[in-house]
Amino acid sequence: MRDNEKATEIEVITSGDPAYPARLKEIKDYPRQLYFRGGIGMLKKRCVAVVGSRTTTTYGRNTARAIAARLASRGVTVISGMAAGIDACAHEGALNAGGETAAVLGCGPDICYPKQNRPLMSRLETQGLLLSEYEPGTPPEYWRFPQRNRIISGLSEVTVVVQARGRSGALITAELAAEQGREVFAVPGNIDSQYNLGTNKLIQEGAAPLIRVDDILDALGLNGRDEKAMLTELTPLEQQVWQVIRDRGEMGLEEICMVLDDRPQRISPVLSVMEIKGFLHSASGKFFLANR
Amino acid sequence: MLIRMSTAAIAGVEGYPVTVETDISRGMPEFAIVGLGDATIRESVKRIRPAIRNSGYIFPVERLTVNLMPAARPKEGSHFDLPIAVSIILLMEEWEAPEKTAFLGELSLDGRINPVRGVLPMVIGLRRAGMRDIILPRENAEEASFVKDVRIRGASTLEEVIAYVEGARSLPVYRGSKSGKPAAEQLDYVQVIGQESVKRAMVIGAAGRHGMLLMGSPGCGKTMMARRLPTILPSMNDEEQMEVTAIYSVAGLLSREHPIVDQRPFRSPHHSITLTGMIGGGAKPRPGEVSLAHRGVLFLDEMGEFDMRTIDSLRQPVEEGCVRINRNLTELVFPSQVMVVVASNPCKCGNLWDPRRVCTCSQRQLESHRRRLAGPFSDRIDMHIRMMPVDRELLEQRAEDRKGLTSAQMRSQVEGARAIQRSRYAREPYSFNSGLDESGLERYCALDRECTAMLSAAYEKMNLSMRGFHRIIRVARTIADLDGQEQIGTCHIAEALSYRTVETEDRN
């Protein structure tokens, strides 16, 4: 649990600090220092940017919430820009799922922009992370937002553009992500709605279309299954086996028996059952967690 | 003047009685042996004459005709020397042939008697024919003494034999030493570090006598595992020992010091072996490796390297438990009840499964390697066992005092499961779970609803074939027997599934 009082204080971190997110340092114009409020540690986890335009449809907002919730429940940190529309929905989705989310701002970390996001910002202060390269008190200016977009994509392994119009700032984020060598997903939409024009165009230009939420998890190499929900389906011994294989990657029967200190005649039936149920997958005498 | 003596000949691994008829008559001196003898027998003329003279007897300067009866069966071997020589001397000295006494032995030119091969099956055949005394080379007496209810008399010279027949001296009955059993190399599964899961598989395979394929990268211990398999098989009873010793006797493979095979054989032919070497046969039919492994283990290391024709020809002998060879209008039968264990690398270069090395095989090589494991012979392989080299780090973590299973512990599990099978299959032509055919599976492996559900789920998920399906049930039957359960449960099916045969999976 994070300390709420401390979270509201503005702290600063420089690029030499070990806590400075390593992924961000991979980009060429990474910020030398970051001001933040909240748990900076979440940036060490797997991060996915969920972005989109301010003007949206219900489809876009629901999709943004669903994606963020799914990612958050799998322990992925959702990065966005706390703008109105898709960005706000992404933060909300992650927070509602009890997951972690970080907002990269285009103004000082103490300034709320847009104003209607006040309640969201206070939630982010305590349960999430507010991040900015601008020092406290810096006012929002239109030219700062594209600047901050490079941080959003730079922090993330994957950038998902949920919904964007023809000239949305989210398209800049996507472009930067591609330049930074990060994967870009775009959610396809109706071609008769101008709200989807930007995302559809991204697909046309080579971004991967997101046809189901778990595509992102596949791209991250994460087992798409909800771990907690899944473990309840397993017997205690199956859970042990599952955890052993998860911790070590691929394992043979002999090694599993050794780690669990159990007899093979007890473990090998369990492995077969789990394989039939689809939790495991075996090849060449080794067992892997199934990618489902 | 005519005399009849008893001896024996070998067909396959069976001995049968032969009567030596010797006739001396006036005429041009001649020595002819008839009765389809081979070159060794034809040459015996040249041995017998000096042997008789050098032993101090007279060789007749008359017409000598020897007939080996039944005359129509081809015969081979040098053991006819002794009965022929004895019959000539007895004729000359006008003695009667001794009753119910048979002679076997090869002669040296000085009259000494040399050991021959195939003594045990011949003695068995002679006992069956009602012989009471058998006189044979002293070196063969130990081997022959295995047969009860017959007096074995070892002799070392022709003179001794004649003196015995004429009652001048006695030849002691050989009782058998039974003592000098050489300390065999002590193999034990406890010497295998780690690999408890593979040991478990070995117990299952041994209990149901299932054919096994050990797959794993080089050096992971496949041969080590297979070599120790005879140590967990129940020991052979007298009858089995006699069968196996007879085969080794015919093949001439008995050791002089300990001419009894009392340990289950383990045969591991090299992959350059010919079809005849594997199955048996040849111009003078000899048992092949599959028969030399009778009642024991036939281990084929590097199965992929064997000639595919040789491997495929094993199918019928392994299935039927015997090899039938047709030669000169007669059918020879060599027994071949073996447990087959096959080892193979996962690919041609062997590195496919090794995380630390790189497999250099082409896709084509991988395919062909896989095809080799799927020939007709592979139907006889019920279990595929995937072996991994054990992580050194994990081994070191394991407490010192925690030793693995010993061969003795494993053997008692195997014996328990085999006893169950013996009583269950008392009326069936087969005696092991591996022999279960379709009707047997229905009768003895009734599955409840849960098991059926699990199997059909596995059928979908694991790409099983119908054949694979039956193999799983057979192996599950054995696992249930090891568990002492009459009803096959889901845990038995699940464990059997882990030994499923590789058919279409493992495409990486």
mmCIF file of C-alpha atoms in Angstrom, chain A residues 254 258, chain B residues 188-196 199 220-221 224-225 228 387-392 394-396 398 402-404:
data_model
loop_
_atom_site.group_PDB
_atom_site.id
_atom_site.type_symbol
_atom_site.label_atom_id
_atom_site.label_comp_id
_atom_site.label_asym_id
_atom_site.label_seq_id
_atom_site.Cartn_x
_atom_site.Cartn_y
_atom_site.Cartn_z
ATOM 1 C CA GLU A 254 11.692 -34.812 -13.778
ATOM 2 C CA MET A 258 12.284 -32.437 -8.017
ATOM 3 C CA ASP B 188 21.024 -51.259 -10.109
ATOM 4 C CA TYR B 189 18.667 -48.406 -10.760
ATOM 5 C CA VAL B 190 19.852 -46.722 -7.606
ATOM 6 C CA GLN B 191 23.012 -45.858 -9.538
ATOM 7 C CA VAL B 192 20.988 -43.603 -11.829
ATOM 8 C CA ILE B 193 20.929 -40.125 -10.369
ATOM 9 C CA GLY B 194 17.673 -38.260 -10.809
ATOM 10 C CA GLN B 195 15.383 -39.449 -13.578
ATOM 11 C CA GLU B 196 12.888 -40.876 -11.085
ATOM 12 C CA LYS B 199 12.298 -45.102 -13.567
ATOM 13 C CA CYS B 220 20.731 -38.080 -20.974
ATOM 14 C CA GLY B 221 20.959 -41.699 -19.846
ATOM 15 C CA MET B 224 21.840 -46.565 -18.705
ATOM 16 C CA MET B 225 18.098 -46.875 -18.118
ATOM 17 C CA ARG B 228 19.150 -51.948 -15.928
ATOM 18 C CA MET B 387 13.909 -37.985 -21.298
ATOM 19 C CA MET B 388 15.511 -34.705 -20.328
ATOM 20 C CA PRO B 389 18.991 -34.200 -19.033
ATOM 21 C CA VAL B 390 18.554 -33.318 -15.387
ATOM 22 C CA ASP B 391 19.455 -29.820 -14.324
ATOM 23 C CA ARG B 392 22.633 -30.036 -12.288
ATOM 24 C CA LEU B 394 18.363 -29.025 -9.083
ATOM 25 C CA LEU B 395 20.267 -32.213 -8.404
ATOM 26 C CA GLU B 396 22.586 -30.475 -6.026
ATOM 27 C CA ARG B 398 18.327 -32.347 -3.427
ATOM 28 C CA ARG B 402 17.222 -38.899 -0.480
ATOM 29 C CA LYS B 403 18.241 -41.730 -2.723
ATOM 30 C CA GLY B 404 16.060 -42.883 -5.560
#
